[in-house]
Amino acid sequence: MIAVLGAIALVVRLTPFLMPLQAADIAQTDQAFRFYDRNGLFLGTVLSADQENTSVVSLDEVSPYFQQAIIAAEDGDFYHHGPLDLQAIARATYQAIKHQKIVSGASTITMQLARMLGDRPRTLHAKLQEIWVAWRLGAGMNRQEILTAYINRLPMGGNIYGVEAAAQIYFGVAAADLNLAQATLLAAIPNSPTYLNPYHYWDNLKQRQRYVLERLVAEGELSPEQADRVFQEAVTLQPRHQGILSAPHFVFLLTDQLDTSQNPVIRTTLDKNLQDFVAAQVRQSVLNLNQNHVHQGAAIAIDNQTGEILAYVGSTDYFTPQGETDGIQSLRQPGSTLKPFLYQLALENRIIRPNTILADIPTYYAIPDAKLYEPTDYDEKFLGPVRVRLALGNSLNIPAVRVLEKVGVEAFLQRLHQLGFQHLTEAPDYYGLGLTLGSGEVTLMELANAYRTLANGGKKSDLVSHFAHPESATTFLSDSSTWQLITQMLSDKQARAIAFGVDSALNLPFPAAVKTGTSSNYRDTWAVGFSEKYTVATWIGNFDGTPMQQVSGVAGAAPLWREIMLHLHQQREPSAFSEPAAMVKRPICALSGKKSTGLCPVIVQEYFFPEDLAEYEMDLDDFYQEINGEIRLVLPPEYDRWLATQTTLAMPQSGLKILFPQDGDRLLSDPNNPGQLVVQFQTTNQEPVQWRLNGNPWQPDDPQNPKLRLTPGPQTLEIRQGDRQDQVNFSVEVAPSQTTKRGFSVN
């Protein structure tokens, strides 16, 4: 009988070796991610799928102090017994019988690990299961593997599990850097994680720490004097972090992209200080427009060279029902923000030239199975013949549709795909000519990176969100010259003055290219732009798609864009944009786009492709003609109906006029950067003009584009040409300090 029982016991004890549990079998693949900004500032933690805050580390990434302390506190003979400590079991049983209560425990570290691997009730059957699992662990894993699995699963208070997560949360250090005082405090917590939580029961924890220190003394690891010093040592707890402190939309977006097996500590590209500033500006911008039925906004800032995302604000407040929506990833109609890419493609393919004249006149397009399509601008006015620069700068719809008709919707859609607009998945006929006006749907992130591509001269690469991000390939979409030309046009303050004025939110005191957009019925407003260093994209609107009350891009998203751009460049003014490569400037008549014959009243400079210079010399202005001794404006027949509605195209009787500044203007000057005023004038011939400022002769450096340095006070500017003259009186005032960053027409 004894032999039979012995055989049964032997079989039971040896069976686990036939079914061993190895380290790979119990590996933790799901852990919490901890996010930091580019400078090491904490952004937030995203819990594991089990809603646990845990991080897995190897044994050599854990302080020896903690290893000694946890073994001393929980299983002093860990390295000297098997999965079960029979001597401890006997001792615990004897003490329980003698004192009629549990005096000491007998669970080994291996037994505790077995308990952690299953969620079982405290019953005899469950205890037998734990013993069985402990035997299997002992059969398949060595001591170091068991200890590693154990310390990564230790309950450390609340939903915190493992020594690494606890060290980071409570002390702000890695587990490898724990000192003895910190290590003994953490080793004390697993005995009763709820009632030894450092944030709630510090005194209880200190008592348990004393016990841990006493065990270390008993094990010969410390002297009593050393233990006393450690107990008295001051230890500072980190402020209690409540989940995500900053950039919640960004953190959750990144979490979805990460592999759960990778390092759970993520150093992102965000700048937390900038992130917090942008978040505050989004909230303030929306607050300023609340009366116009505006409730949401979003913004993203990017480093042009690296593609690193520096700020990412998806809504006014993530922790509200509507705020959970990510405005940077939401699909919305982009308004006019795609126009620069249409004009770039048309210039690249030589479908238009920089001096091409486009007709901004009432135009109708027949669309199959639909009514006649008549694109209009928001002010429902028409400018007649306009240069490409003015058409783009003032976001004129009809010229853009004319250009798209020549380029082709399919070709434009293909270019948008190359730029990364991956949600424009319908056939070209679905979007039609309205594609350039925003008939498709894009995200703010797609827009931001497309404009970054524009800033980089047609060089495209993916955005970067964290520093472990694999480097993406760079694609050169085409020669840089036309991209640089579009940048020059978008940065031209004078070119957009017709639609936006000379003192709009788009005008910064440094070189910056920008484009606004407004979707139909004022549902979305956009502002996307860049300096040579940064790209910023902003959106203002409502997530539920309800219209705002007469809020356009320049009034909605542009002020937010402006504040972010000013903040980004407050320490260093950006460099000027590069001139379009291999292109040259030539004077042209502002209305016809051709070389002047001497009759055109307004001459401007425009870029030319080298291959077009010969035609430039031969194709002379024919809009202004001398008929019966008078200079008359003669436009092509397509402008007849439009021309009949105009009353402001007559040539001044003298043939000489100062267009800007105008008589009576009151101009504001930046006290920190007074800048120069670009004077605009028109004349009927190319004879030299003479200038007088406040009665004194004034000779500008560039006679074609005279720039006047601003000085405070009343000013009188006079222009003379032979016996003809014109004069304006205006004043210059120094702007208050809080508005010194506002620009008007200062270069």
XYZ file of C-alpha atoms in Angstrom:
747
model
C 0.000 0.000 0.000
C 2.791 2.383 0.958
C 4.556 1.523 -2.272
C 1.428 2.320 -4.272
C 0.972 5.677 -2.555
C 4.641 6.450 -3.108
C 4.327 5.617 -6.779
C 1.279 7.866 -7.100
C 3.107 10.721 -5.362
C 6.100 10.252 -7.639
C 3.913 10.348 -10.746
C 2.144 13.500 -9.524
C 5.455 15.210 -8.796
C 7.089 14.211 -12.074
C 4.111 14.937 -14.340
C 4.793 18.737 -14.402
C 8.095 17.988 -16.128
C 6.076 16.514 -18.979
C 3.974 19.724 -19.153
C 6.414 22.517 -18.274
C 5.489 26.206 -18.498
C 8.276 28.226 -20.075
C 8.921 31.970 -20.085
C 7.569 32.323 -23.622
C 4.315 30.682 -22.557
C 3.544 33.413 -20.037
C 5.159 36.363 -21.814
C 3.363 39.690 -21.329
C 2.573 41.082 -24.761
C 0.052 43.689 -23.687
C 1.332 46.608 -21.675
C 0.659 50.278 -21.110
C 2.331 52.926 -23.245
C 3.863 55.959 -21.567
C 4.256 58.972 -23.831
C 6.769 61.798 -23.472
C 7.444 64.877 -25.553
C 10.675 65.495 -27.453
C 12.259 67.000 -24.329
C 11.249 64.227 -21.926
C 8.147 65.920 -20.507
C 5.342 63.512 -19.632
C 2.289 63.563 -21.908
C 0.247 60.645 -20.633
C -0.292 56.922 -20.254
C -2.553 54.707 -22.309
C -3.457 51.578 -20.350
C -3.224 48.038 -21.653
C -6.226 46.226 -23.056
C -6.885 44.969 -19.509
C -6.866 48.594 -18.298
C -3.615 48.009 -16.460
C -0.717 50.404 -16.154
C 2.154 48.027 -16.661
C 5.565 47.996 -18.316
C 7.691 44.902 -18.902
C 11.442 44.961 -18.247
C 14.190 42.360 -18.097
C 15.875 41.470 -14.816
C 19.023 43.410 -15.664
C 16.826 46.513 -16.046
C 15.783 46.306 -12.403
C 17.823 47.731 -9.540
C 19.611 45.021 -7.481
C 18.265 46.853 -4.422
C 14.715 46.039 -5.445
C 15.546 42.433 -6.296
C 17.064 41.937 -2.843
C 14.213 43.766 -1.127
C 11.340 41.902 -2.793
C 12.972 38.519 -2.196
C 13.650 39.377 1.447
C 10.072 40.573 1.938
C 8.247 37.805 0.093
C 10.438 34.693 -0.097
C 13.797 34.841 1.644
C 14.775 31.308 0.591
C 13.712 31.810 -3.024
C 17.010 30.514 -4.422
C 17.145 27.526 -2.027
C 13.836 25.707 -2.442
C 11.579 24.466 -5.200
C 8.204 25.822 -6.270
C 6.894 24.985 -2.798
C 8.734 25.688 0.457
C 7.804 22.622 2.524
C 9.612 23.959 5.573
C 7.620 27.201 5.420
C 4.385 25.260 4.952
C 5.122 23.185 8.037
C 5.997 26.278 10.039
C 2.882 28.148 8.955
C 0.678 25.149 9.744
C 2.182 24.703 13.218
C 1.807 28.434 14.034
C -1.781 28.503 12.814
C -2.719 25.538 15.029
C -0.865 26.938 18.027
C -2.272 30.486 17.818
C -5.638 29.612 16.276
C -4.992 32.129 13.507
C -2.704 32.662 10.523
C 0.592 34.028 11.802
C 2.828 33.662 8.741
C 2.395 32.788 5.103
C 3.947 29.992 3.154
C 3.500 31.168 -0.432
C 6.700 31.222 -2.406
C 7.405 33.666 -5.214
C 6.661 30.838 -7.645
C 3.326 30.192 -5.912
C 2.471 33.888 -6.024
C 3.327 33.990 -9.727
C 1.033 31.018 -10.309
C -1.745 32.930 -8.546
C -1.083 36.016 -10.712
C -1.460 33.942 -13.875
C -5.044 33.016 -13.040
C -8.019 34.782 -11.549
C -9.198 32.157 -9.101
C -11.268 32.344 -5.906
C -9.573 31.573 -2.589
C -10.721 27.955 -2.277
C -8.978 24.657 -1.628
C -9.486 23.668 -5.245
C -7.941 26.935 -6.412
C -4.985 26.414 -4.063
C -4.396 22.956 -5.526
C -4.489 24.464 -9.025
C -1.897 27.070 -7.994
C 0.366 24.329 -6.644
C 0.022 22.487 -9.936
C 0.873 25.617 -11.971
C 3.787 26.386 -9.620
C 5.233 22.929 -10.232
C 4.905 23.433 -13.992
C 6.630 26.823 -13.709
C 9.453 25.271 -11.727
C 9.786 22.546 -14.337
C 10.071 24.931 -17.283
C 11.759 28.084 -15.951
C 14.895 28.932 -14.013
C 14.996 31.225 -10.991
C 15.823 34.363 -12.985
C 12.952 33.800 -15.421
C 10.491 33.236 -12.579
C 11.679 36.345 -10.739
C 11.444 38.428 -13.924
C 7.873 37.325 -14.620
C 6.983 37.940 -10.973
C 8.301 41.483 -10.589
C 6.649 42.535 -13.872
C 3.259 41.443 -12.523
C 3.477 42.712 -8.956
C 0.354 44.631 -7.887
C 1.649 48.082 -6.953
C -1.521 49.976 -6.058
C -4.573 50.867 -8.104
C -4.153 49.688 -11.689
C -0.351 49.868 -11.533
C 1.426 46.571 -12.128
C 5.123 45.776 -12.208
C 8.161 47.486 -10.769
C 8.914 49.576 -13.876
C 5.488 51.221 -14.006
C 5.568 51.788 -10.241
C 9.055 53.331 -10.325
C 8.077 55.675 -13.149
C 4.762 56.715 -11.616
C 5.749 57.070 -7.962
C 9.321 58.329 -8.302
C 9.788 59.365 -11.931
C 12.743 57.026 -12.459
C 13.352 53.771 -14.277
C 13.380 50.574 -12.251
C 17.105 50.285 -12.936
C 17.730 53.596 -11.152
C 15.869 52.931 -7.899
C 17.886 53.712 -4.788
C 17.612 51.589 -1.650
C 14.991 53.762 0.035
C 12.788 53.786 -3.073
C 13.331 50.067 -3.651
C 12.298 49.056 -0.133
C 9.188 51.217 -0.327
C 8.130 49.582 -3.592
C 8.928 46.120 -2.253
C 6.536 46.821 0.619
C 3.497 47.594 -1.543
C 2.569 44.111 -2.935
C 1.745 42.807 0.555
C -1.436 44.921 0.509
C -1.584 47.117 -2.610
C -4.764 48.924 -1.591
C -3.818 49.809 1.980
C -0.168 50.461 1.212
C -0.808 52.844 -1.699
C 1.793 55.641 -1.369
C -0.706 58.346 -2.301
C -3.281 57.302 0.304
C -1.582 55.357 3.117
C 1.926 56.682 3.463
C 2.235 55.882 7.185
C 1.127 52.292 6.618
C 3.656 51.985 3.809
C 6.469 53.278 6.015
C 5.642 50.635 8.630
C 5.807 47.921 5.997
C 9.085 49.402 4.698
C 10.545 48.947 8.180
C 9.589 45.273 7.997
C 11.316 44.940 4.610
C 14.447 46.589 6.015
C 14.386 44.238 8.991
C 14.252 41.271 6.644
C 17.270 42.649 4.758
C 19.115 42.948 8.050
C 18.133 39.374 8.931
C 19.412 38.202 5.546
C 22.720 39.961 6.169
C 22.243 42.417 3.313
C 22.210 45.478 5.617
C 23.445 46.429 9.051
C 20.902 47.796 11.551
C 22.507 51.232 11.231
C 22.185 51.193 7.449
C 18.568 50.136 7.733
C 17.830 53.034 10.089
C 19.437 55.532 7.729
C 17.436 54.196 4.797
C 14.222 54.382 6.818
C 14.916 58.013 7.732
C 15.864 59.001 4.179
C 13.464 61.501 2.596
C 11.740 60.177 -0.503
C 9.758 62.456 -2.826
C 6.688 61.159 -4.589
C 5.858 62.353 -8.084
C 2.600 64.300 -8.514
C -0.186 61.891 -9.222
C -0.766 61.737 -12.982
C -4.352 61.243 -14.031
C -4.067 59.434 -17.346
C -3.305 61.823 -20.197
C -2.035 65.294 -19.379
C -1.570 66.657 -22.897
C -2.342 65.879 -26.569
C -4.967 63.142 -26.016
C -5.955 62.896 -29.698
C -2.320 62.500 -30.695
C -1.583 59.942 -27.971
C -4.533 57.738 -28.911
C -3.770 58.047 -32.625
C -0.207 56.947 -31.989
C -1.327 54.093 -29.726
C -3.361 52.619 -32.580
C -0.260 52.651 -34.786
C 2.156 51.088 -32.297
C 3.084 47.434 -31.980
C 2.255 46.220 -28.461
C 5.521 44.290 -28.369
C 7.711 47.379 -28.715
C 9.203 49.552 -26.002
C 6.272 50.965 -24.028
C 8.085 54.232 -23.316
C 7.468 56.406 -26.376
C 9.386 59.621 -27.006
C 7.209 61.603 -29.370
C 8.113 64.532 -31.604
C 5.685 66.864 -29.821
C 6.874 69.923 -27.938
C 4.666 69.970 -24.832
C 5.085 73.692 -24.239
C 4.072 74.427 -27.824
C 1.284 71.849 -27.592
C -0.190 73.533 -24.526
C 0.066 76.951 -26.192
C -1.695 75.767 -29.352
C -4.411 74.042 -27.307
C -5.053 77.289 -25.429
C -5.192 79.238 -28.698
C -7.699 76.800 -30.206
C -9.954 77.218 -27.182
C -9.635 81.008 -27.259
C -10.288 81.237 -30.999
C -13.479 79.221 -30.669
C -14.542 81.255 -27.646
C -14.064 84.457 -29.649
C -16.425 83.129 -32.324
C -19.078 81.524 -30.113
C -21.579 84.212 -31.055
C -21.181 83.111 -34.683
C -22.222 79.559 -33.862
C -18.644 78.258 -33.764
C -17.921 75.436 -31.329
C -14.816 73.554 -32.458
C -11.326 73.990 -33.827
C -8.155 72.037 -34.567
C -4.525 72.812 -35.375
C -1.300 71.044 -36.279
C 2.277 72.373 -36.486
C 5.071 70.608 -38.368
C 8.812 71.001 -38.852
C 9.286 71.379 -42.611
C 12.669 69.697 -42.873
C 12.090 66.647 -40.686
C 8.327 66.254 -40.945
C 8.147 66.007 -37.167
C 4.764 66.873 -35.674
C 5.380 69.558 -33.049
C 1.801 70.252 -31.950
C -1.430 68.326 -32.501
C -4.715 69.671 -31.139
C -7.767 67.788 -32.370
C -10.515 69.767 -30.612
C -11.152 72.367 -27.948
C -11.391 69.715 -25.211
C -11.045 65.971 -25.682
C -12.793 65.251 -22.392
C -16.209 66.386 -23.598
C -18.666 64.332 -25.674
C -18.058 66.213 -28.942
C -14.415 66.892 -28.156
C -13.468 63.234 -28.584
C -13.737 63.745 -32.343
C -10.310 64.382 -33.861
C -10.594 67.435 -36.091
C -7.191 66.716 -37.618
C -8.322 63.319 -38.909
C -11.927 64.233 -39.730
C -12.935 64.343 -43.388
C -14.197 67.790 -44.368
C -14.605 69.812 -47.551
C -11.424 71.893 -48.017
C -12.860 74.971 -49.704
C -10.184 76.742 -51.746
C -7.160 75.214 -50.034
C -6.408 72.872 -52.958
C -6.056 75.697 -55.503
C -2.284 76.176 -55.068
C -1.694 72.586 -56.186
C -3.836 73.094 -59.283
C -1.932 76.217 -60.307
C 1.388 74.504 -59.605
C 0.466 71.574 -61.844
C -0.723 73.915 -64.598
C 2.534 75.875 -64.430
C 4.604 72.690 -64.315
C 2.931 71.418 -67.480
C 3.154 74.895 -69.091
C -0.614 75.006 -69.475
C -0.389 78.494 -68.030
C 2.518 80.870 -67.445
C 3.034 83.245 -64.516
C 1.946 86.143 -66.758
C -1.106 84.353 -68.146
C -4.288 86.422 -67.930
C -7.359 84.574 -66.668
C -10.900 85.836 -67.146
C -12.773 86.394 -63.898
C -16.165 86.960 -65.479
C -19.580 85.247 -65.188
C -19.139 81.777 -66.662
C -21.436 78.785 -67.037
C -20.486 75.138 -67.419
C -22.805 72.432 -68.684
C -22.683 69.355 -66.480
C -24.411 66.132 -67.620
C -27.661 65.379 -65.778
C -27.384 68.628 -63.807
C -28.186 72.296 -64.017
C -25.735 74.805 -65.430
C -22.781 75.240 -63.098
C -21.869 78.861 -62.318
C -18.929 79.165 -59.922
C -18.845 82.456 -58.044
C -16.747 84.070 -55.357
C -18.110 84.820 -51.906
C -18.453 88.529 -52.644
C -20.122 87.675 -55.979
C -17.987 90.284 -57.735
C -15.855 89.805 -60.813
C -12.444 91.336 -61.493
C -12.252 90.794 -65.232
C -8.758 90.043 -66.574
C -6.444 88.906 -63.759
C -2.937 87.553 -63.608
C -2.309 84.095 -62.115
C -0.746 85.712 -59.054
C -3.888 87.734 -58.345
C -6.238 84.856 -59.135
C -4.494 82.623 -56.612
C -3.758 85.305 -54.022
C -7.371 86.458 -53.931
C -8.723 82.909 -54.216
C -10.861 83.647 -57.256
C -13.098 80.715 -58.123
C -13.820 81.244 -61.802
C -10.158 81.476 -62.899
C -9.435 78.323 -60.868
C -12.225 76.424 -62.614
C -10.944 77.671 -65.991
C -7.482 76.331 -65.171
C -8.883 72.987 -63.996
C -10.808 72.690 -67.255
C -7.490 72.970 -69.106
C -5.505 70.716 -66.756
C -8.194 68.044 -66.539
C -9.881 66.707 -63.423
C -8.201 63.312 -63.784
C -4.698 64.808 -63.946
C -5.383 67.066 -60.974
C -6.828 64.185 -58.973
C -3.728 62.131 -59.717
C -1.501 64.940 -58.433
C -3.596 65.192 -55.250
C -3.099 61.462 -54.730
C 0.656 61.967 -55.121
C 0.462 64.667 -52.461
C -1.113 62.222 -50.018
C -4.834 62.987 -50.234
C -5.764 59.333 -49.853
C -9.464 59.875 -49.155
C -10.221 61.280 -52.614
C -11.152 57.812 -53.828
C -14.034 58.538 -56.204
C -13.776 58.729 -59.991
C -12.918 62.120 -61.565
C -16.491 62.581 -62.805
C -17.740 62.371 -59.233
C -15.829 65.528 -58.257
C -15.973 67.362 -61.565
C -14.735 70.931 -61.930
C -15.736 71.585 -58.333
C -12.682 69.632 -57.173
C -10.602 72.801 -57.064
C -13.315 74.522 -55.006
C -13.580 71.762 -52.411
C -16.073 69.197 -53.698
C -13.995 66.361 -52.230
C -13.146 65.606 -48.610
C -9.708 65.774 -47.011
C -8.204 65.839 -43.526
C -6.305 68.654 -41.886
C -3.277 66.378 -41.588
C -3.325 65.672 -45.319
C -3.526 69.390 -46.046
C -0.700 70.164 -43.649
C 1.696 67.689 -45.222
C 0.738 68.750 -48.746
C 1.598 72.359 -47.891
C 4.812 71.137 -46.285
C 5.594 69.511 -49.637
C 4.977 72.896 -51.251
C 7.296 74.542 -48.713
C 9.974 71.970 -49.548
C 9.836 72.657 -53.273
C 7.897 69.539 -54.267
C 9.813 67.138 -52.034
C 7.348 64.828 -50.257
C 7.831 62.525 -47.280
C 5.639 61.157 -44.515
C 5.079 62.949 -41.239
C 6.966 61.738 -38.168
C 5.223 61.248 -34.821
C 7.877 59.602 -32.615
C 11.615 59.101 -32.672
C 11.451 55.336 -33.175
C 9.460 56.004 -36.346
C 11.063 54.297 -39.374
C 12.416 56.778 -41.890
C 10.127 57.144 -44.885
C 11.158 57.493 -48.493
C 11.353 60.952 -50.029
C 9.602 61.555 -53.339
C 10.394 64.457 -55.676
C 7.126 65.228 -57.426
C 8.694 67.564 -59.984
C 11.249 70.300 -60.508
C 11.285 72.787 -57.631
C 10.860 75.980 -59.668
C 7.065 75.951 -60.002
C 6.616 74.975 -56.347
C 8.829 77.894 -55.360
C 6.847 80.164 -57.669
C 3.567 79.213 -55.965
C 5.225 79.890 -52.612
C 6.205 83.352 -53.836
C 2.627 84.030 -54.922
C 1.109 82.836 -51.639
C 3.533 85.017 -49.690
C 2.763 88.140 -51.741
C 0.795 90.463 -49.429
C -0.006 92.902 -52.214
C -1.331 90.177 -54.499
C -4.054 89.177 -52.023
C -4.925 92.714 -50.916
C -8.003 92.953 -53.169
C -9.838 90.197 -51.290
C -8.207 90.363 -47.865
C -7.018 93.950 -47.506
C -3.600 95.170 -46.463
C -4.170 94.603 -42.745
C -5.503 91.056 -42.502
C -4.610 88.204 -40.167
C -2.700 86.642 -43.064
C -0.001 89.324 -43.079
C 2.885 88.506 -40.760
C 5.986 90.594 -40.022
C 8.158 87.975 -41.714
C 8.020 85.902 -44.929
C 5.094 83.477 -44.803
C 2.959 81.806 -47.471
C -0.672 81.121 -46.624
C -3.980 80.052 -48.138
C -7.434 80.119 -46.614
C -10.505 78.086 -47.446
C -14.214 78.227 -46.697
C -16.551 75.348 -47.514
C -20.113 75.783 -48.733
C -22.566 77.470 -46.371
C -19.715 78.357 -44.002
C -19.443 74.826 -42.607
C -15.630 74.812 -42.480
C -12.917 77.446 -42.416
C -9.271 76.650 -43.048
C -5.934 78.418 -42.962
C -2.806 76.572 -44.031
C 0.570 78.185 -44.453
C 4.262 78.045 -43.777
C 7.540 79.824 -43.298
C 10.807 78.317 -44.463
C 10.938 76.499 -41.100
C 7.408 75.475 -40.073
C 4.022 74.552 -41.548
C 0.839 75.278 -39.590
C -2.677 74.152 -40.532
C -5.815 75.254 -38.686
C -9.522 74.495 -38.937
C -12.518 76.187 -37.321
C -16.076 74.851 -37.578
C -18.523 72.394 -36.018
C -18.115 68.627 -35.892
C -21.818 68.075 -36.519
C -21.580 70.003 -39.792
C -23.934 72.811 -38.827
C -23.099 76.102 -40.577
C -21.369 78.977 -38.871
C -22.790 82.464 -39.183
C -20.867 84.254 -41.953
C -17.431 83.072 -40.769
C -14.926 82.810 -43.627
C -11.424 81.391 -43.575
C -9.781 84.753 -42.984
C -12.103 85.474 -40.045
C -12.258 81.957 -38.617
C -9.134 79.850 -39.005
C -6.678 82.591 -40.042
C -6.390 84.390 -36.665
C -5.591 81.042 -35.031
C -2.980 80.303 -37.710
C -1.479 83.745 -37.174
C -1.073 83.359 -33.403
C 0.625 79.986 -33.768
C 2.987 81.256 -36.468
C 3.944 84.314 -34.420
C 4.629 82.108 -31.403
C 6.779 79.691 -33.393
C 8.955 82.516 -34.706
C 9.173 84.737 -31.633
C 12.814 83.804 -31.028
C 14.041 83.809 -34.622
C 12.694 85.462 -37.737
C 12.612 82.997 -40.637
C 14.674 83.413 -43.764
C 13.174 84.662 -46.998
C 11.823 82.092 -49.431
C 14.071 80.983 -52.262
C 13.575 82.599 -55.645
C 12.124 80.207 -58.250
C 15.045 78.274 -59.684
C 16.075 79.150 -63.266
C 13.344 81.772 -63.647
C 13.864 85.459 -64.359
C 11.825 88.588 -63.688
C 10.593 90.946 -66.343
C 8.318 94.041 -66.207
C 4.821 93.529 -67.581
C 1.605 95.457 -67.875
C -0.426 94.520 -64.811
C -3.646 94.066 -66.787
C -2.498 92.328 -69.977
C 0.483 90.389 -68.629
C 2.569 91.469 -71.607
C 5.526 93.755 -72.162
C 4.367 97.346 -72.011
C 4.420 99.655 -75.006
C 4.569 102.662 -72.715
C 0.800 103.132 -72.514
C 0.015 100.744 -69.642
C -0.583 102.690 -66.402
C 0.579 99.977 -63.972
C 3.787 98.039 -64.480
C 4.658 95.066 -62.282
C 7.432 92.491 -62.179
C 6.673 88.841 -62.877
C 8.675 85.649 -63.279
C 9.259 84.030 -66.666
C 10.510 80.641 -67.750
C 13.693 81.091 -69.821
C 12.043 79.514 -72.867
C 9.339 82.208 -72.828
C 11.652 85.239 -72.959
C 11.741 85.438 -76.749
C 7.950 85.541 -76.939
C 7.909 88.143 -74.161
C 9.983 90.502 -76.296
C 7.679 90.145 -79.286
C 4.210 89.869 -77.717
C 3.509 93.441 -76.624
C 0.642 94.835 -74.570
C -2.456 95.445 -76.660
C -4.931 96.210 -73.873
C -3.937 99.880 -73.827
C -4.051 101.527 -77.223
C -3.744 105.096 -78.437
C -6.845 105.929 -80.483
C -7.395 109.417 -81.872
C -4.795 110.796 -79.501
C -6.382 109.192 -76.440
C -5.215 106.185 -74.452
C -8.008 103.659 -74.295
C -8.485 100.273 -72.664
C -9.383 97.709 -75.332
C -10.235 94.276 -73.935
C -11.008 91.082 -75.894
C -14.697 90.525 -76.752
C -15.197 87.965 -73.962
C -15.013 90.847 -71.476
C -17.685 93.009 -73.155
C -20.588 92.132 -70.854
C -18.394 92.396 -67.781
C -16.852 95.669 -68.930
C -20.283 97.213 -69.321
C -20.829 96.839 -65.567
C -17.555 98.512 -64.578
C -17.184 102.157 -63.644
C -13.677 102.224 -62.216
C -11.477 101.385 -65.183
C -11.176 104.866 -66.638
C -7.652 106.226 -66.897
C -7.066 109.255 -64.628
C -7.149 112.414 -66.708
C -3.548 113.239 -65.908
C -2.401 109.698 -66.675
C -0.484 109.667 -63.359
C -1.841 108.496 -59.998
C -0.676 107.200 -56.588
C -2.792 104.108 -55.903
C -1.463 103.289 -52.431
C -1.336 104.765 -49.884
C -4.545 106.650 -50.507
C -5.327 110.162 -49.429
C -6.382 110.187 -45.766
C -5.010 106.734 -44.928
C -3.997 106.073 -41.316
C -1.267 103.434 -41.145
C 0.026 101.526 -38.125
C 3.737 100.858 -37.781
C 5.297 98.043 -35.744
C 7.538 99.748 -33.105
C 9.885 96.753 -33.119
C 10.108 96.494 -36.892
C 8.908 99.635 -38.710
C 9.553 98.063 -42.106
C 8.871 99.650 -45.472
C 5.695 100.581 -47.312
C 5.365 99.440 -50.926
C 4.049 102.456 -52.831
C 1.762 101.646 -55.766
C 1.276 104.053 -58.657
C 0.169 104.045 -62.275
C 1.327 106.028 -65.262
C 0.521 106.097 -68.954
C 4.131 106.049 -70.114
C 7.539 104.877 -69.015
C 9.169 108.270 -68.600
C 11.026 108.644 -65.271
C 9.001 109.950 -62.365
C 10.165 112.198 -59.548
C 9.075 111.817 -55.944
C 8.857 114.278 -53.087
C 8.209 113.304 -49.479
C 7.122 116.078 -47.132
C 8.412 118.622 -49.631
C 11.850 117.025 -49.984
C 13.141 115.024 -52.971
C 12.929 111.260 -52.437
C 14.715 108.692 -54.599
C 13.562 105.067 -54.066
C 16.076 102.255 -54.605
C 13.767 100.499 -57.071
C 11.822 102.988 -59.230
C 9.435 100.243 -60.408
C 8.596 99.140 -56.835
C 9.284 102.137 -54.587
C 9.523 101.284 -50.903
C 9.060 103.995 -48.311
C 10.530 103.592 -44.824
C 7.867 104.430 -42.278
C 8.342 107.220 -39.762
C 5.614 108.360 -37.346
C 3.651 111.493 -38.094
C 1.749 113.148 -40.953
C 3.195 112.487 -44.408
C 2.755 114.082 -47.816
C 3.823 112.018 -50.817
C 3.983 113.617 -54.256
C 4.733 112.113 -57.670
C 5.620 114.122 -60.779
C 6.140 113.210 -64.426
C 6.764 116.140 -66.698
C 3.932 118.583 -66.100
C 1.692 115.936 -64.512
C 1.501 115.253 -60.782
C -0.486 113.569 -58.022
C -0.342 113.909 -54.247
C -1.667 112.035 -51.184
C -1.678 112.911 -47.506
C -1.563 110.112 -44.948
C -0.369 109.516 -41.390
C 1.787 106.885 -39.711
C 1.191 105.919 -36.101
C 3.121 103.552 -33.858
C 0.966 100.548 -32.960
C 0.460 99.686 -29.264
C 2.913 97.123 -27.936
C 0.329 94.350 -27.770
C -0.236 94.604 -31.522
C 3.358 94.947 -32.629
C 3.241 91.611 -34.407
C 0.460 92.704 -36.745
C 1.477 93.492 -40.278
C -0.163 95.443 -43.071
C 1.881 95.991 -46.228
C 5.273 95.947 -44.569
C 8.119 94.064 -46.265
